[in-house]
């Protein structure tokens, strides 16, 4: 019997790791331990509830306005005790958060093998996204098993001289999650304000966008909403106080812009499906949108998800006020462009990534 410890701490990691936890728990060769760092609090619990998973540990490190140093130091100290007690055969981490980087590093320091889910995404710009590009490159140098979502991600790892035998293309577990959430008969009264209008779904939270970039993006969106009477913006705001302050400053008092609390992943996926267009700087949403066939204007200068650009669903538009304004006006008026971007094409696998990853781990320990 091998002990697999799955560790995560933020909303997107949870959404993509819960399907894997459920699959690991089905296999009798494994004892599966779930440890949360609690880098997020409410936004993490929301996901655990939807997937009905109870963790074995929660370090609960989150503090209001936490710095990268706070996260790093607190997780490292807490994780070491858990790793020493549990002595897992393999620790699984996800993607590019500080939770994942610090847990991979602490596992390495304790001579515990690391499997990296969603490995090989790159922009090769360490400040964009910040600090995620550093995190994921660093996890790649520590990991023993790399689960790449696409062939492109695998090529990135090969180009960095990682052992090809340790890299597996599995698809992205976000598609596994999507398969369980989307419902044809979904309805939500939060959407009533947008009846008979084009619903635009907005999210924005990246550290490198906090401040002026976020403010100028929001101003551009507000200008368009003031001009176009047939659109309505729904914005489930991230709980980061810095984001909320800018959102409240720019978007106050407008019946066509609705600011709501973060919604759980079941609601979010179905709201994506009900929307006309998405504006976001999120990573995960860039992966979900091509599968659902919803155009996304990406509020960033770089993306590590070129697959969605190639599929035609994503357009990188940055955060400059005039550019965001023009791009938004353009997609709202150009029907052909909108139709082209709306074709559902999923580059991220068949929704069985969790099964493939679990099979590979079983083989690895044979
Ligand atoms: C983190 C990840 C980012 C990921 C994002 C997903 C790092 C460095 N950043 O960024 O890669 O894209 O999560 O959302 O790992 N807060 C709450 N309750 C919550 C969650 C957050 O109040 O449930 C507030 C806290 O004040 C916290 C702040 O949001 O200090 C920022 O959270 P943090 O995890 O530091 O950064 P994110 O921008 O969420
Ligand atoms: N999401 C959610 N509720 C929300 C906003 C987003 O469940 O109110 C989901 C979304 O479907 C995606 C993930 O959260 O799966 C993206 O998380 P986030 O944007 O916080 O992080 P990133 O993907 O940028 O790391």
Coordinates of C-alpha atoms and ligand atoms in Angstrom, one line a residue:
X1 CA 0.0 0.0 0.0
X2 CA 1.5 3.4 -1.0
X3 CA 0.6 6.6 0.7
X4 CA -0.2 9.5 -1.6
X5 CA -0.6 12.9 -0.1
X6 CA -2.5 15.5 -2.2
X7 CA -1.7 19.1 -1.0
X8 CA -3.4 22.3 -2.2
X9 CA -4.5 25.6 -0.8
X10 CA -6.3 27.9 -3.3
X11 CA -9.6 27.8 -5.2
X12 CA -8.2 26.8 -8.6
X13 CA -5.9 24.1 -7.2
X14 CA -8.9 22.6 -5.4
X15 CA -11.1 22.7 -8.5
X16 CA -8.5 20.8 -10.4
X17 CA -7.3 18.4 -7.6
X18 CA -10.6 17.3 -6.2
X19 CA -11.4 15.1 -9.2
X20 CA -8.0 13.5 -8.7
X21 CA -8.6 13.0 -5.0
X22 CA -11.9 11.2 -5.8
X23 CA -10.2 8.9 -8.3
X24 CA -7.2 8.1 -5.9
X25 CA -9.7 7.3 -3.1
X26 CA -11.3 4.7 -5.4
X27 CA -8.1 2.7 -5.8
X28 CA -7.3 0.0 -3.1
X29 CA -3.5 0.2 -3.7
X30 CA -3.4 3.7 -2.3
X31 CA -4.0 5.4 1.0
X32 CA -4.9 9.0 0.1
X33 CA -4.2 11.8 2.5
X34 CA -5.6 15.3 1.7
X35 CA -3.7 18.3 3.3
X36 CA -4.8 21.9 2.8
X37 CA -2.5 24.8 3.4
X38 CA -5.4 27.1 3.7
X39 CA -3.7 29.8 1.6
X40 CA -7.3 30.6 0.7
X41 CA -10.1 30.2 3.3
X42 CA -13.7 30.8 2.1
X43 CA -12.9 30.3 -1.6
X44 CA -11.3 27.0 -0.8
X45 CA -14.1 25.7 1.4
X46 CA -16.6 26.5 -1.4
X47 CA -14.9 24.0 -3.6
X48 CA -14.5 21.3 -0.9
X49 CA -18.2 21.5 -0.3
X50 CA -19.1 21.1 -4.0
X51 CA -16.9 18.0 -4.3
X52 CA -17.9 16.8 -0.8
X53 CA -14.3 16.1 0.2
X54 CA -13.2 16.3 3.8
X55 CA -9.5 17.1 4.4
X56 CA -7.2 15.4 6.8
X57 CA -5.2 18.5 7.6
X58 CA -5.6 22.3 7.2
X59 CA -2.8 24.6 8.1
X60 CA -5.1 27.6 7.8
X61 CA -2.3 30.0 7.0
X62 CA -4.4 32.7 5.3
X63 CA -4.1 36.2 6.6
X64 CA -5.8 39.4 5.2
X65 CA -3.5 41.0 2.6
X66 CA -0.9 38.3 3.0
X67 CA 2.5 38.8 1.4
X68 CA 4.3 36.1 -0.6
X69 CA 6.8 35.9 2.3
X70 CA 3.9 35.3 4.8
X71 CA 2.6 32.4 2.7
X72 CA 6.0 30.9 2.1
X73 CA 7.2 30.9 5.7
X74 CA 4.0 29.8 7.3
X75 CA 3.3 26.9 4.9
X76 CA 6.9 25.7 5.0
X77 CA 6.9 25.4 8.8
X78 CA 3.5 23.7 9.0
X79 CA 4.1 21.3 6.1
X80 CA 7.3 19.9 7.5
X81 CA 5.5 18.6 10.6
X82 CA 2.8 17.0 8.5
X83 CA 5.3 15.4 6.1
X84 CA 7.4 14.0 9.0
X85 CA 4.3 12.5 10.7
X86 CA 2.7 11.1 7.5
X87 CA 5.9 10.1 5.6
X88 CA 4.0 9.8 2.2
X89 CA 5.5 7.9 -0.7
X90 CA 4.5 10.7 -3.1
X91 CA 3.2 14.3 -2.7
X92 CA 1.1 15.7 -5.4
X93 CA 1.0 19.4 -6.0
X94 CA -0.8 21.5 -8.7
X95 CA 0.2 24.2 -11.1
X96 CA 1.9 27.4 -10.0
X97 CA 0.7 28.8 -6.7
X98 CA 2.9 29.6 -3.8
X99 CA 1.3 26.7 -1.9
X100 CA 2.4 24.3 -4.6
X101 CA 6.0 25.7 -4.8
X102 CA 6.5 25.7 -1.1
X103 CA 5.1 22.2 -0.6
X104 CA 7.2 20.8 -3.4
X105 CA 10.3 22.4 -1.8
X106 CA 9.5 21.2 1.7
X107 CA 8.9 17.7 0.3
X108 CA 12.3 17.8 -1.5
X109 CA 14.0 18.9 1.7
X110 CA 12.5 15.8 3.4
X111 CA 13.5 13.4 0.6
X112 CA 9.9 12.9 -0.5
X113 CA 9.0 12.4 -4.1
X114 CA 6.9 15.0 -5.9
X115 CA 4.3 14.6 -8.7
X116 CA 3.4 17.9 -10.5
X117 CA -0.1 18.1 -11.9
X118 CA -0.6 20.7 -14.7
X119 CA 3.2 20.7 -15.4
X120 CA 5.0 22.5 -18.2
X121 CA 3.0 25.8 -18.7
X122 CA 5.3 28.6 -19.5
X123 CA 5.6 32.3 -20.5
X124 CA 9.3 32.5 -19.7
X125 CA 8.7 35.9 -18.2
X126 CA 9.3 35.7 -14.5
X127 CA 7.2 38.8 -13.8
X128 CA 4.2 37.7 -15.8
X129 CA 2.3 36.1 -14.3
X130 CA 4.0 37.0 -11.0
X131 CA 5.1 34.9 -9.0
X132 CA 3.4 32.0 -10.8
X133 CA 6.0 31.7 -13.7
X134 CA 8.8 31.4 -11.1
X135 CA 6.7 28.9 -9.0
X136 CA 6.0 26.5 -11.9
X137 CA 9.5 26.6 -13.3
X138 CA 10.8 25.9 -9.8
X139 CA 8.4 23.0 -9.2
X140 CA 9.5 21.5 -12.5
X141 CA 13.1 21.3 -11.2
X142 CA 11.9 19.5 -8.0
X143 CA 9.3 17.1 -9.5
X144 CA 9.9 13.4 -10.1
X145 CA 6.7 13.0 -12.2
X146 CA 5.4 15.7 -14.5
X147 CA 1.7 15.5 -15.6
X148 CA 1.5 17.8 -18.6
X149 CA -2.0 18.8 -19.8
X150 CA -1.0 19.1 -23.4
X151 CA 1.7 18.1 -25.9
X152 CA 2.9 21.7 -25.9
X153 CA 3.5 21.6 -22.2
X154 CA 5.4 18.4 -22.5
X155 CA 7.6 20.0 -25.2
X156 CA 8.4 22.9 -22.9
X157 CA 9.7 20.4 -20.3
X158 CA 11.7 18.4 -22.8
X159 CA 13.3 21.6 -24.0
X160 CA 14.3 22.2 -20.4
X161 CA 16.1 18.8 -20.3
X162 CA 13.6 17.0 -18.1
X163 CA 13.7 13.2 -18.4
X164 CA 11.1 12.3 -21.1
X165 CA 10.3 9.2 -19.2
X166 CA 9.1 11.3 -16.3
X167 CA 6.6 13.4 -18.4
X168 CA 3.1 12.2 -19.2
X169 CA 0.5 14.0 -21.3
X170 CA -2.8 13.5 -19.5
X171 CA -5.1 16.4 -20.4
X172 CA -6.2 18.8 -17.7
X173 CA -8.3 17.7 -14.7
X174 CA -10.3 20.9 -15.1
X175 CA -12.2 19.2 -17.9
X176 CA -12.9 16.3 -15.4
X177 CA -14.4 18.9 -13.1
X178 CA -16.4 20.6 -15.9
X179 CA -18.0 17.3 -16.8
X180 CA -19.6 17.1 -13.3
X181 CA -20.8 20.7 -13.0
X182 CA -22.5 21.9 -16.3
X183 CA -26.2 21.3 -16.3
X184 CA -28.6 22.1 -19.2
X185 CA -31.5 23.2 -17.0
X186 CA -29.4 25.7 -14.9
X187 CA -31.1 28.8 -13.5
X188 CA -30.0 31.4 -11.0
X189 CA -31.8 34.5 -9.9
X190 CA -28.5 36.4 -9.8
X191 CA -28.8 36.5 -13.6
X192 CA -32.2 38.1 -13.6
X193 CA -30.7 41.6 -13.9
X194 CA -29.3 40.7 -17.3
X195 CA -32.5 39.3 -18.8
X196 CA -32.8 40.3 -22.5
X197 CA -29.2 41.6 -22.4
X198 CA -25.8 40.2 -23.3
X199 CA -24.3 38.9 -20.1
X200 CA -20.6 39.6 -19.7
X201 CA -18.8 37.7 -16.9
X202 CA -15.9 39.4 -15.4
X203 CA -13.1 38.2 -13.0
X204 CA -9.7 39.8 -12.2
X205 CA -7.3 39.1 -9.5
X206 CA -3.6 38.7 -10.6
X207 CA -1.0 40.3 -8.4
X208 CA 0.7 42.0 -11.4
X209 CA -2.6 43.7 -12.3
X210 CA -3.3 45.1 -8.8
X211 CA -3.3 48.9 -8.9
X212 CA -3.3 51.0 -12.0
X213 CA -3.7 48.2 -14.5
X214 CA -6.8 46.9 -12.8
X215 CA -8.2 50.5 -12.4
X216 CA -7.7 51.3 -16.1
X217 CA -9.3 48.0 -17.2
X218 CA -12.4 48.6 -15.0
X219 CA -12.7 52.2 -16.3
X220 CA -12.7 50.9 -19.8
X221 CA -15.4 48.3 -19.0
X222 CA -17.5 51.0 -17.3
X223 CA -17.2 53.3 -20.3
X224 CA -18.6 50.5 -22.6
X225 CA -21.4 49.7 -20.2
X226 CA -22.4 53.3 -20.1
X227 CA -22.6 53.4 -23.9
X228 CA -24.0 50.0 -24.8
X229 CA -27.5 49.6 -23.4
X230 CA -27.9 45.9 -24.3
X231 CA -25.1 44.5 -22.1
X232 CA -24.9 43.7 -18.4
X233 CA -21.7 42.8 -16.5
X234 CA -21.7 40.2 -13.6
X235 CA -18.6 40.4 -11.5
X236 CA -18.1 37.8 -8.7
X237 CA -15.3 39.7 -6.9
X238 CA -12.2 37.8 -5.5
X239 CA -12.0 38.2 -1.8
X240 CA -8.6 40.0 -2.0
X241 CA -9.3 43.5 -0.3
X242 CA -7.0 45.2 -2.8
X243 CA -9.2 44.0 -5.7
X244 CA -12.4 44.8 -3.9
X245 CA -11.4 48.4 -3.2
X246 CA -10.6 49.2 -6.9
X247 CA -13.8 47.5 -8.0
X248 CA -16.0 49.5 -5.6
X249 CA -14.2 52.7 -6.6
X250 CA -14.8 52.4 -10.3
X251 CA -18.1 50.4 -10.5
X252 CA -20.3 52.1 -7.9
X253 CA -24.0 52.6 -8.6
X254 CA -24.7 51.1 -12.0
X255 CA -27.7 48.9 -12.5
X256 CA -26.0 47.1 -15.4
X257 CA -22.9 46.1 -13.4
X258 CA -23.6 43.7 -10.6
X259 CA -20.8 43.0 -8.1
X260 CA -21.4 39.7 -6.2
X261 CA -19.4 37.5 -3.8
X262 CA -17.4 34.7 -5.3
X263 CA -19.8 31.9 -6.3
X264 CA -19.0 28.2 -6.0
X265 CA -17.6 26.3 -8.9
X266 CA -20.9 24.6 -9.8
X267 CA -22.6 28.0 -10.2
X268 CA -19.5 29.6 -11.9
X269 CA -19.3 27.0 -14.6
X270 CA -23.0 27.3 -15.3
X271 CA -22.9 31.1 -15.3
X272 CA -20.0 30.8 -17.8
X273 CA -22.2 28.7 -20.0
X274 CA -25.1 31.3 -19.7
X275 CA -22.8 34.2 -20.6
X276 CA -22.2 35.9 -23.9
X277 CA -18.6 36.9 -23.3
X278 CA -16.0 36.6 -20.6
X279 CA -13.4 39.2 -19.5
X280 CA -10.7 37.7 -17.2
X281 CA -7.1 37.5 -16.1
X282 CA -7.7 34.1 -14.6
X283 CA -5.7 31.0 -15.7
X284 CA -8.3 28.4 -15.1
X285 CA -11.0 30.3 -17.0
X286 CA -8.8 30.4 -20.1
X287 CA -8.9 26.6 -20.0
X288 CA -12.6 26.2 -19.3
X289 CA -13.9 28.7 -21.9
X290 CA -12.7 26.8 -25.1
X291 CA -14.5 23.7 -23.9
X292 CA -17.7 25.7 -23.3
X293 CA -17.3 27.7 -26.5
X294 CA -17.4 31.2 -24.9
X295 CA -15.1 34.0 -26.2
X296 CA -12.6 35.4 -23.7
X297 CA -10.9 38.7 -23.8
X298 CA -7.8 38.0 -21.6
X299 CA -6.8 41.0 -19.5
X300 CA -3.1 40.2 -19.5
X301 CA -0.1 40.8 -21.6
X302 CA 1.1 37.2 -21.7
X303 CA -0.5 33.8 -21.5
X304 CA 0.9 30.3 -20.7
X305 CA -2.2 28.9 -22.3
X306 CA -1.5 29.3 -26.1
X307 CA -3.9 26.3 -26.8
X308 CA -6.9 28.6 -26.2
X309 CA -5.5 31.3 -28.5
X310 CA -4.9 28.6 -31.2
X311 CA -8.4 27.3 -30.7
X312 CA -9.6 30.8 -31.5
X313 CA -11.5 31.3 -28.1
X314 CA -9.0 33.6 -26.4
X315 CA -7.7 37.0 -27.4
X316 CA -5.0 38.7 -25.3
X317 CA -5.9 42.3 -24.9
X318 CA -3.8 43.5 -22.0
X319 CA -5.0 46.2 -19.5
X320 CA -4.5 49.6 -21.3
X321 CA -7.8 51.5 -20.9
X322 CA -8.1 52.5 -24.6
X323 CA -7.2 49.0 -25.8
X324 CA -9.7 47.3 -23.5
X325 CA -12.4 49.8 -24.6
X326 CA -11.7 49.3 -28.3
X327 CA -11.5 45.5 -28.1
X328 CA -14.7 45.2 -26.1
X329 CA -16.6 47.5 -28.5
X330 CA -15.2 45.6 -31.4
X331 CA -16.3 42.1 -30.2
X332 CA -19.7 43.5 -29.3
X333 CA -20.2 44.9 -32.8
X334 CA -18.4 42.3 -35.1
X335 CA -20.7 39.3 -35.3
X336 CA -18.4 37.3 -37.5
X337 CA -15.5 37.6 -35.1
X338 CA -17.8 36.7 -32.2
X339 CA -19.0 33.6 -34.0
X340 CA -15.5 32.6 -34.9
X341 CA -14.5 32.8 -31.2
X342 CA -17.6 31.0 -30.0
X343 CA -16.8 27.6 -31.5
X344 CA -16.3 25.0 -28.7
X345 CA -12.9 23.3 -29.2
X346 CA -11.4 21.7 -26.1
X347 CA -7.6 21.3 -26.2
X348 CA -7.4 19.9 -22.7
X349 CA -8.3 16.2 -23.0
X350 CA -11.3 14.0 -22.6
X351 CA -12.2 14.6 -19.0
X352 CA -10.4 11.5 -17.8
X353 CA -7.1 13.1 -16.8
X354 CA -7.6 12.0 -13.2
X355 CA -7.9 8.4 -14.3
X356 CA -4.8 8.6 -16.4
X357 CA -2.7 10.3 -13.7
X358 CA -3.8 7.7 -11.1
X359 CA -3.0 4.8 -13.5
X360 CA 0.5 6.3 -14.1
X361 CA 1.1 6.6 -10.4
X362 CA 0.0 2.9 -9.9
X363 CA 2.4 1.8 -12.7
X364 CA 5.2 4.0 -11.2
X365 CA 5.0 2.1 -7.9
X366 CA 4.7 -1.4 -9.4
Ligands
LIG1 C1 -3.6 33.0 -5.3 C2 -2.4 32.5 -6.2 C3 -2.7 32.7 -7.6 C4 -4.0 32.1 -8.0 C5 -5.1 32.7 -7.1 C6 -6.4 32.0 -7.4 C7 -0.1 32.7 -5.3 C8 1.0 33.6 -5.0 N1 -1.2 33.3 -5.8 O1 -3.6 34.4 -5.6 O2 -1.7 32.0 -8.4 O3 -4.3 32.5 -9.3 O4 -4.8 32.4 -5.7 O5 -7.5 32.8 -6.9 O6 -0.1 31.5 -4.9 N2 -8.8 36.1 0.5 C9 -9.8 35.8 1.4 N3 -10.4 34.6 1.4 C10 -10.1 33.7 0.5 C11 -9.1 33.9 -0.4 C12 -8.4 35.1 -0.4 O7 -10.1 36.7 2.2 O8 -10.7 32.6 0.6 C13 -8.0 37.4 0.5 C14 -7.0 37.5 1.7 O9 -7.1 38.8 2.2 C15 -5.7 37.2 1.1 C16 -5.9 37.8 -0.3 O10 -7.3 37.5 -0.6 O11 -4.6 37.7 1.8 C17 -5.0 37.3 -1.4 O12 -4.9 35.9 -1.4 P1 -3.6 35.2 -2.0 O13 -3.7 33.7 -2.0 O14 -2.4 35.7 -1.3 O15 -3.5 35.7 -3.5 P2 -4.4 35.4 -4.7 O16 -4.5 36.7 -5.5 O17 -5.7 34.8 -4.2
LIG2 N1 -14.3 30.3 -10.2 C1 -15.3 30.0 -9.2 N2 -16.0 31.1 -8.6 C2 -15.8 32.4 -9.0 C3 -14.8 32.6 -9.9 C4 -14.1 31.6 -10.5 O1 -15.5 28.9 -8.9 O2 -16.5 33.2 -8.4 C5 -13.5 29.2 -10.7 C6 -13.4 29.1 -12.2 O3 -14.4 28.3 -12.8 C7 -12.0 28.5 -12.4 C8 -11.3 28.9 -11.2 O4 -12.2 29.3 -10.2 O5 -12.1 27.1 -12.4 C9 -10.3 30.0 -11.5 O6 -9.8 30.5 -10.3 P1 -9.0 31.9 -10.2 O7 -9.4 32.7 -11.3 O8 -9.2 32.3 -8.8 O9 -7.5 31.4 -10.3 P2 -6.5 31.1 -11.5 O10 -7.2 30.1 -12.4 O11 -6.3 32.4 -12.2 O12 -5.3 30.6 -10.9

